[in-house]
XYZ file of C-alpha atoms in Angstrom:
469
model
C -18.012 57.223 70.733
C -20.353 55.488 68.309
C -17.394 54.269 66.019
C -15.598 52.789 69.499
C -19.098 50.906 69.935
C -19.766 49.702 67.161
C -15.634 48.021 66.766
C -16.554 46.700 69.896
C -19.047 44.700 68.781
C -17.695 43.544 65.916
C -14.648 42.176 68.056
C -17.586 40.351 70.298
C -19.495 39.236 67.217
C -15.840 37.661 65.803
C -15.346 36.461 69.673
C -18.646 34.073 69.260
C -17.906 32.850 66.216
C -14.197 31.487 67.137
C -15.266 30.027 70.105
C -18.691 28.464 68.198
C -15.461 27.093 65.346
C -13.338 26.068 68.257
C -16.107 23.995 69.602
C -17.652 22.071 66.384
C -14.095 21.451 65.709
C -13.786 19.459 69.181
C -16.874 17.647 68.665
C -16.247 16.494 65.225
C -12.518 15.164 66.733
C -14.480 13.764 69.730
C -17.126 12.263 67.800
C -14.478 10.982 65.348
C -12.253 9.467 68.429
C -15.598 7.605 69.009
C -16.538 5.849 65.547
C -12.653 4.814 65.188
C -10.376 4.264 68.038
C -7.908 1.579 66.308
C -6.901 4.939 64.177
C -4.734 6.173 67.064
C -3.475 2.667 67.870
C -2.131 1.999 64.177
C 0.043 5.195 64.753
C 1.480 4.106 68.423
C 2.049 0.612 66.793
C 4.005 1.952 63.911
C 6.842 4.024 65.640
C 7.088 0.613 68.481
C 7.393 -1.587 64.969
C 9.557 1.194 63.443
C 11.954 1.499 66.841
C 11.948 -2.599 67.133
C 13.279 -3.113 63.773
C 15.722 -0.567 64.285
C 17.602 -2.536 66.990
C 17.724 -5.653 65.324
C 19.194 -4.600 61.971
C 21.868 -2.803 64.560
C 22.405 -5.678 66.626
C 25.902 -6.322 67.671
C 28.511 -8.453 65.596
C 28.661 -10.835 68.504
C 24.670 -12.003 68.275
C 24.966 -12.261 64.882
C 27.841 -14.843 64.844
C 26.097 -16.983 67.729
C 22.836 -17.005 65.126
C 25.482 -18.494 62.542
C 26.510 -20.748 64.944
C 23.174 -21.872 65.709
C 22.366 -22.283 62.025
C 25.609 -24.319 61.781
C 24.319 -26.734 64.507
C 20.822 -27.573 63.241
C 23.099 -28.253 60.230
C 25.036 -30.657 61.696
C 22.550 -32.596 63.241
C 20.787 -33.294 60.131
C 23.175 -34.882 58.323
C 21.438 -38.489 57.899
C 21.644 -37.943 53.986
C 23.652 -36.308 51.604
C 23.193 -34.827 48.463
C 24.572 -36.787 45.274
C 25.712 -34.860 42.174
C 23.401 -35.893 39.110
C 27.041 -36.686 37.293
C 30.438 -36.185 37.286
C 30.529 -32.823 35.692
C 28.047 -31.151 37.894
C 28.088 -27.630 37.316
C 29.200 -25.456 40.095
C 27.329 -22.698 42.204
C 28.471 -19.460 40.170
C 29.996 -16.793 42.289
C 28.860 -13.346 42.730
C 31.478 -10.926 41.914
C 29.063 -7.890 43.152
C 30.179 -5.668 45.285
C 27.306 -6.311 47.434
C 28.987 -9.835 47.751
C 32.574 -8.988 48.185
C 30.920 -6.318 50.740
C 28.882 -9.113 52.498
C 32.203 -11.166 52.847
C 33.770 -7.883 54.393
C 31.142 -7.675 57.071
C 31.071 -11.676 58.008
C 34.725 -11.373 58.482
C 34.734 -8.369 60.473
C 31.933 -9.996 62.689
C 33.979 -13.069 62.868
C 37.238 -10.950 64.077
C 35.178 -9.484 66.927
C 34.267 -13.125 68.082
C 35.652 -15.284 70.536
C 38.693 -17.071 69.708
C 38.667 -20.434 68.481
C 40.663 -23.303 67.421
C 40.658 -23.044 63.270
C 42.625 -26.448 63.161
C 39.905 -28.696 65.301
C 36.790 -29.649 64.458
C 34.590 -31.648 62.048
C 33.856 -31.814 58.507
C 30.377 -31.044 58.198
C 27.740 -31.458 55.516
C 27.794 -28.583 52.191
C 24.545 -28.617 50.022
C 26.784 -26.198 47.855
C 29.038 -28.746 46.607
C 31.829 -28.335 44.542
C 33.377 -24.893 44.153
C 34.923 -25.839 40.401
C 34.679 -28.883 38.281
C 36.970 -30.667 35.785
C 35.216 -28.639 33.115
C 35.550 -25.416 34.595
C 38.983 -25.627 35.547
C 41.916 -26.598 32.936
C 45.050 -26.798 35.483
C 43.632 -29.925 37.118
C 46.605 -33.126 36.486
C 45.240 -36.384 35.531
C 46.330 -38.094 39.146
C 43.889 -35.197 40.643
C 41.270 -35.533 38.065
C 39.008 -38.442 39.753
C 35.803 -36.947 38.042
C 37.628 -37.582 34.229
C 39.180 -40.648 35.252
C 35.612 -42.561 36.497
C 35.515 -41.990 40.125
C 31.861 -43.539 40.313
C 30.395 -41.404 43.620
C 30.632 -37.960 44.342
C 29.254 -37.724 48.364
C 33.011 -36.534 49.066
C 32.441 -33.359 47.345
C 29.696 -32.213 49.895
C 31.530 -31.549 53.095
C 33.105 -28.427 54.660
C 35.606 -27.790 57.088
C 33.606 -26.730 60.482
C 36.667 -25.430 63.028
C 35.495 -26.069 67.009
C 33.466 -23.401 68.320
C 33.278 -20.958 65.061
C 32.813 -20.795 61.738
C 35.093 -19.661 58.902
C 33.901 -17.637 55.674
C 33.871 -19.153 52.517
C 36.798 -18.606 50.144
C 36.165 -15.516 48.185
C 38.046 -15.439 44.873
C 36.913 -11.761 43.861
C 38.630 -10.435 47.442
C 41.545 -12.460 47.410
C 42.333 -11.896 44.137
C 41.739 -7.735 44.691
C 44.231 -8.484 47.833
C 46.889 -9.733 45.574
C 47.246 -7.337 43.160
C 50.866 -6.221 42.010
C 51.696 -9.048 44.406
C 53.227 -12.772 43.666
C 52.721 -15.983 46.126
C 54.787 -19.513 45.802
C 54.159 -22.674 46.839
C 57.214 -24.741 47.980
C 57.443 -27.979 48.354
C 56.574 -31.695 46.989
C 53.581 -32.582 45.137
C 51.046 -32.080 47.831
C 52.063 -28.498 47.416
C 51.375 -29.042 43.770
C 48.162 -30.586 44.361
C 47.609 -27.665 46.793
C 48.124 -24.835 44.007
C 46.013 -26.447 41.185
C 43.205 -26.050 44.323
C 43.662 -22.436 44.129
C 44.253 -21.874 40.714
C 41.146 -23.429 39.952
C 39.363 -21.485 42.005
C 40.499 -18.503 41.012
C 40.061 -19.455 38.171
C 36.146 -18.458 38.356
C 36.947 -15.004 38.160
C 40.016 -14.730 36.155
C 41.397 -17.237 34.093
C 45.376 -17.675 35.202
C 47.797 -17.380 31.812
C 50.723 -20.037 32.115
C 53.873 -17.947 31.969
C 56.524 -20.779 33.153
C 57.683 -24.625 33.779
C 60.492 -26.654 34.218
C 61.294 -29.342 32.240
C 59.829 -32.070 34.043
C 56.840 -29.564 34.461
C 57.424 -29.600 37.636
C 57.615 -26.386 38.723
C 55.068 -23.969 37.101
C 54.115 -19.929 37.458
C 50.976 -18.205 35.914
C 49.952 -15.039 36.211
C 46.276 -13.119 36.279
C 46.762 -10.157 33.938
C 44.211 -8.472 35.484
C 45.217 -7.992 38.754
C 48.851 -8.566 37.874
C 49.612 -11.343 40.063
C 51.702 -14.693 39.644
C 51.409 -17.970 41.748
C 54.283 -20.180 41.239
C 54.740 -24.126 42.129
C 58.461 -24.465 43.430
C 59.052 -28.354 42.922
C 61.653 -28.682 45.844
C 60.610 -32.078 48.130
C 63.490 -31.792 50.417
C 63.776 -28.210 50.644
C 67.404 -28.787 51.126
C 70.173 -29.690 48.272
C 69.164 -33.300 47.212
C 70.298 -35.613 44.049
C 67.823 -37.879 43.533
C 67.932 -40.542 41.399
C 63.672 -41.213 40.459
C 61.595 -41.789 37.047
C 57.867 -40.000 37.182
C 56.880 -42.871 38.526
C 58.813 -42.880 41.598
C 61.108 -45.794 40.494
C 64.383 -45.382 42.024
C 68.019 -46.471 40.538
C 70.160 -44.603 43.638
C 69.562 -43.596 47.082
C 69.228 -39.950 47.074
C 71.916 -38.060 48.318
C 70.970 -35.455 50.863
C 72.650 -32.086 51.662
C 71.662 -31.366 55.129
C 73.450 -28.254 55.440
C 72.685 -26.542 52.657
C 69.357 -25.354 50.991
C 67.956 -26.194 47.682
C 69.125 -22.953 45.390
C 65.694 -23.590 43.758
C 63.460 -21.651 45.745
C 66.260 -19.953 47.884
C 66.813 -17.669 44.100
C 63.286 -16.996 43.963
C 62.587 -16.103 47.377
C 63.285 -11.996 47.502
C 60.918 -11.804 44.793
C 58.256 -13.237 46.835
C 55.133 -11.409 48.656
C 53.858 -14.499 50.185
C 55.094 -18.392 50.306
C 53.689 -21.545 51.872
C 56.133 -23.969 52.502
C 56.492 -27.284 53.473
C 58.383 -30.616 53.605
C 57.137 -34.410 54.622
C 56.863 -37.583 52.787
C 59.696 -37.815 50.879
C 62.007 -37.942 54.013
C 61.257 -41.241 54.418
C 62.713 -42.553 51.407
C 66.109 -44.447 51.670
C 68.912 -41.573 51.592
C 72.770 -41.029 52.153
C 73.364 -37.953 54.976
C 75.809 -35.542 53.972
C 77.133 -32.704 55.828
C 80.342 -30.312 55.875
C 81.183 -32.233 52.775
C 80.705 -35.199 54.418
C 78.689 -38.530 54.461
C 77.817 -38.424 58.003
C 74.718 -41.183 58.208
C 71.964 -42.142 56.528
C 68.345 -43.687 56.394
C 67.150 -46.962 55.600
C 70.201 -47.764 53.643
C 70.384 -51.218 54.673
C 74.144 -52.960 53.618
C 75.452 -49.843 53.500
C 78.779 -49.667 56.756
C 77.013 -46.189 57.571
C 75.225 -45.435 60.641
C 71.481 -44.516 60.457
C 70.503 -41.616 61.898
C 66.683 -42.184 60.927
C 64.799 -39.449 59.103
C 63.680 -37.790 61.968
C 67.736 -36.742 62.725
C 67.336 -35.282 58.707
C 64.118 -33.782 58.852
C 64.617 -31.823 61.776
C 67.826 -30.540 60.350
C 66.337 -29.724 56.950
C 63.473 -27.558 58.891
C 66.125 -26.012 61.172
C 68.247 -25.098 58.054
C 65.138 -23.369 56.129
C 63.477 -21.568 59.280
C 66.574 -19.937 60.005
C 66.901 -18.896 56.528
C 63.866 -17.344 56.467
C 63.645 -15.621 60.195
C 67.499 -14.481 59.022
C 66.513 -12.870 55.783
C 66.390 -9.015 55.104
C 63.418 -9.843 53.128
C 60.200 -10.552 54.971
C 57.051 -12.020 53.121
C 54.492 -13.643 54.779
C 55.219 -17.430 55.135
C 52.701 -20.181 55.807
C 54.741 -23.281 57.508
C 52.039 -26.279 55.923
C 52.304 -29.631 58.386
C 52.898 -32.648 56.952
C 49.845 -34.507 55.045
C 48.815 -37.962 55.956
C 47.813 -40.652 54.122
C 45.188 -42.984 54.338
C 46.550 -46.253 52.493
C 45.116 -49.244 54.667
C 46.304 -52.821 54.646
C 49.471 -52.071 52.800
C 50.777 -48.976 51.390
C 51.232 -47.609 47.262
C 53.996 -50.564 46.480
C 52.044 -53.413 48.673
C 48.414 -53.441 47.854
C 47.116 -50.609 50.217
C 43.929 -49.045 49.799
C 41.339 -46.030 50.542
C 37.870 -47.370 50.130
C 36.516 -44.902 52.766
C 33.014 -42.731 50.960
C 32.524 -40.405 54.356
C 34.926 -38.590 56.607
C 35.797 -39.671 59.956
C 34.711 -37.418 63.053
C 36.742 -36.079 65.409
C 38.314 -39.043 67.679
C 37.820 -42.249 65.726
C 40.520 -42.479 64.211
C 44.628 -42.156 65.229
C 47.566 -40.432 63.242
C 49.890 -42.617 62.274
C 53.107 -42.767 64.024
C 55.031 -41.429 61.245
C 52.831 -38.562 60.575
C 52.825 -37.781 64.628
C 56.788 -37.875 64.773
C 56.459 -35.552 61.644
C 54.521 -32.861 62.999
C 56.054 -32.873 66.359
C 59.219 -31.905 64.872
C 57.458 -29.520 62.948
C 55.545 -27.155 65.639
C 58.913 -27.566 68.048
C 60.780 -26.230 65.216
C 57.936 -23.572 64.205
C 57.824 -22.319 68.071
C 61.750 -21.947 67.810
C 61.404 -19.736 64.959
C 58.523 -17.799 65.529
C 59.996 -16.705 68.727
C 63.114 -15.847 66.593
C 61.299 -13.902 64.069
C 59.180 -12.174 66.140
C 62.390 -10.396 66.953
C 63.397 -9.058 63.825
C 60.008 -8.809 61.725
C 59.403 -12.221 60.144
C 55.830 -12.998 59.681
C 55.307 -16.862 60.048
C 51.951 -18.350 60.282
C 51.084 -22.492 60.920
C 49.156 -23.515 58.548
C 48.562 -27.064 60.350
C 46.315 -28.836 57.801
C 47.325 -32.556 59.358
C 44.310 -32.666 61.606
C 41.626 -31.895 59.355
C 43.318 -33.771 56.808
C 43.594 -37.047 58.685
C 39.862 -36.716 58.798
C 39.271 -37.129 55.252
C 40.071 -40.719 54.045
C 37.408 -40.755 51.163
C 39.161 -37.678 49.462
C 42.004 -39.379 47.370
C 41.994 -40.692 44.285
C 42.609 -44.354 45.206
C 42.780 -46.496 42.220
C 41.158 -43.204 39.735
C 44.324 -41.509 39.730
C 44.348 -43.576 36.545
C 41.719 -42.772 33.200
C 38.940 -45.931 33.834
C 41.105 -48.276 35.864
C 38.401 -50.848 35.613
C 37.411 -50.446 32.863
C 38.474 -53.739 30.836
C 38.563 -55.710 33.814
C 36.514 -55.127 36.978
C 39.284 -57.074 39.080
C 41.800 -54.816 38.021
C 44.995 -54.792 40.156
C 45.841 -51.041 39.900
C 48.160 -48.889 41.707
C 46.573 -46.590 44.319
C 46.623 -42.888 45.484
C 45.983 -42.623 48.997
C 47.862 -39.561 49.642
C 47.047 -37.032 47.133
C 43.348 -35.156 46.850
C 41.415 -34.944 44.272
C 40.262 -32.086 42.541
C 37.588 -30.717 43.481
C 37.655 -32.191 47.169
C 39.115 -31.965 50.620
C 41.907 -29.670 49.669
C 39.670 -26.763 48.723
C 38.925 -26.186 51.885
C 42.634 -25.598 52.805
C 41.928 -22.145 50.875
C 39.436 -21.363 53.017
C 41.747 -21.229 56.409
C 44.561 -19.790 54.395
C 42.128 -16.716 53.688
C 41.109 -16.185 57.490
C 44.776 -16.840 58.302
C 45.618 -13.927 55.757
C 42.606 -11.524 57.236
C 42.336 -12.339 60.582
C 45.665 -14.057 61.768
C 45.923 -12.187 64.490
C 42.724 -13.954 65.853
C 44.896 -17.877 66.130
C 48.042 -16.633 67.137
């Protein structure tokens, strides 16, 4: 009985000293509550900062392209001056061939996918603090007609623009992912020079990453194909400016001593040999259907254009270039094989006040803006035929598993008269006389200049057709 007391009050004794701990312990919290309150605020504040952050870094793909689009505004409106490269032979912005930059690429795109549609072949040419993506130094495929920068072009605003399509905005070309897209694979470009002038573009981008190895040309050098060791892939230049059979009788310098004779019906063995062995091909016709030519067809003269003096009827080029784009879209929508084709529109020119032969010039230093100025009629007859003929075959080789994609360049092109070479598609024109007469380039781009920027909607073409068409 005396042990069961005295437990008990040992349990008490314990009791009163718990509750006394249990107490101080309260007071010291209460007392500490008092002397600093912001204490408990700090921790509220950090898991509202914490949550807020949260959402933004996960906000959707759609916000994040109206923010770009915003950006792209502003930019826009500010374009009262434009940067000037210190000299010719600026030195490009390097690019980063991280994967944190091929990966950054990857996500703009994808955001860009998941955005409203838009039209990639309207818009405005807006202003590029980047500048050049290349420059004569950096890139050794450049041909002396293209190389304004060697031959004394004295300004160099035209190098700071970018295409801007209506209502959206298009990544920069990324040589590191395109490149890694193309391995094991090859890619021609078919056509005339412009074609020409369009793969020395590419190649010289490209070139950034991987220097291309010449592996091939004609003997008029002409027709060209490199290849990237590294990722095993070859680009070739298919000289072809009729697309169809043609003898043509021209020096380099476009000096004729025949009309050309013209196989409408049949297709220029050329490229036609080459193309099984092809992943990807843009392709294109234009210009030269305007010179003076004799129609054949069955074996047969049947017409001709601008062959005045001749007892032949003519059929105007329009009757031959509509045939000649027939004959190689049903070619291609017809064949087993099925790389991707790009169908380029035609490329106008901006000679004013005559044309190459009569004293025409480009003078232009800024690009025109959307509506002030008008396509030529040639150039308007040119493409018509073209996206009647492009419908026709789409709609056929959607059928039986042709992949064609319009690469309609004439638009933004026609917006760019301070891009050509003009009189520096010759080594200091003026150089012993300031009053030089001099023949002038008002058709061709220089390099670097307007016809980068082609690359750039080839790319989203390649990654995101799906979002034009």
């Amino acid at each position: 009985m005396v042990k069961e007391m005295r437990l008990d009050s040992s349990v008490v004794k314990h009791k009163h000293l718990f509750v006394k701990f249990a107490v101080s312990f309260l007071l010291v919290g209460f007392a500490f509550r008092i002397l600093y309150p912001d204490s408990f605020r700090f921790s509220i504040d950090l898991e509202e900062t914490t949550s807020t952050d949260l959402e933004e870094t996960t906000s959707t793909p759609t916000s994040i392209a109206q923010d770009t689009t915003t950006t792209t505004t502003t930019t826009t409106d500010t374009d009262s001056s434009l940067p000037l490269a210190s000299s010719p032979t600026q030195t490009p912005l390097p690019f980063d061939s991280s994967e944190d930059q091929t990966q950054a690429f990857q996500n703009e795109t994808d955001s860009e996918s998941r955005a409203v549609k838009c039209e990639i072949f309207r818009g405005d040419w807006i202003p590029d603090t980047s500048g050049p993506r290349y420059t004569n130094e950096s890139c050794q495929v450049i041909e002396s007609h293209q190389n304004c920068m060697k031959n004394g072009r004295p300004d160099s605003a035209y190098l700071y623009w970018r295409w801007h399509p209506k209502d959206c905005e298009i990544p920069r070309f990324s040589p590191e992912r395109f490149l890694n897209l193309m391995r094991n694979k090859s890619w021609a470009f078919i056509g005339d020079s412009i074609s020409r002038n369009h793969v020395q573009s590419l190649l010289c981008i490209l070139s950034q990453v991987e220097k291309p190895v010449e592996v091939y040309h004609d003997e008029e050098y002409r027709s060209k194909r490199w290849h990237f060791p590294s990722h095993n892939f070859t680009i070739s230049v298919i000289w072809t400016p009729f697309l169809i059979k043609a003898d043509i009788f021209e020096d380099m310098n476009g000096v004729s001593s025949k009309e050309i004779q013209l196989n409408l019906d049949k297709l220029d063995k050329v490229w036609t040999d080459q193309y099984e062995s092809l992943d990807y091909v843009v392709i294109a016709g234009g210009k030269w259907f305007l010179k003076t030519a004799i129609y054949h067809e069955n074996n047969t003269v049947s017409g001709c254009h601008y062959c005045h003096g001749k007892n032949l009827t003519d059929l105007g080029f329009e009757y031959a270039y509509r045939k000649a784009l027939r004959e190689v879209l049903s070619y291609i929508t017809g064949s087993k094989h099925k790389p991707v084709v790009f169908v380029r529109t035609t490329t106008p020119d901006h000679f004013e006040n005559g044309e190459w032969f009569s004293g025409g010039y480009c003078n232009r230093t800024v690009p025109f803006k959307e509506g002030e100025v008008d396509m030529k009629d040639v150039d308007t007859v040119m493409r018509s035929i073209e996206l009647e003929e492009f419908e026709k075959a789409a709609e056929t080789g959607s059928n039986n598993g042709a992949v064609l994609k319009l690469l309609d360049t004439t638009g933004l092109s026609l917006l760019r008269p301070d891009g050509h070479p003009g009189p520096y598609r010759q080594f200091q024109p003026f150089a012993e006389d300031k009053n030089a007469k001099v023949q002038t380039d008002c058709l061709h781009w220089c390099l670097p200049g307007p016809i980068d920027s082609w690359n750039d909607v080839v790319m989203e073409l390649l990654v995101n057709g799906d979002k034009y068409q």
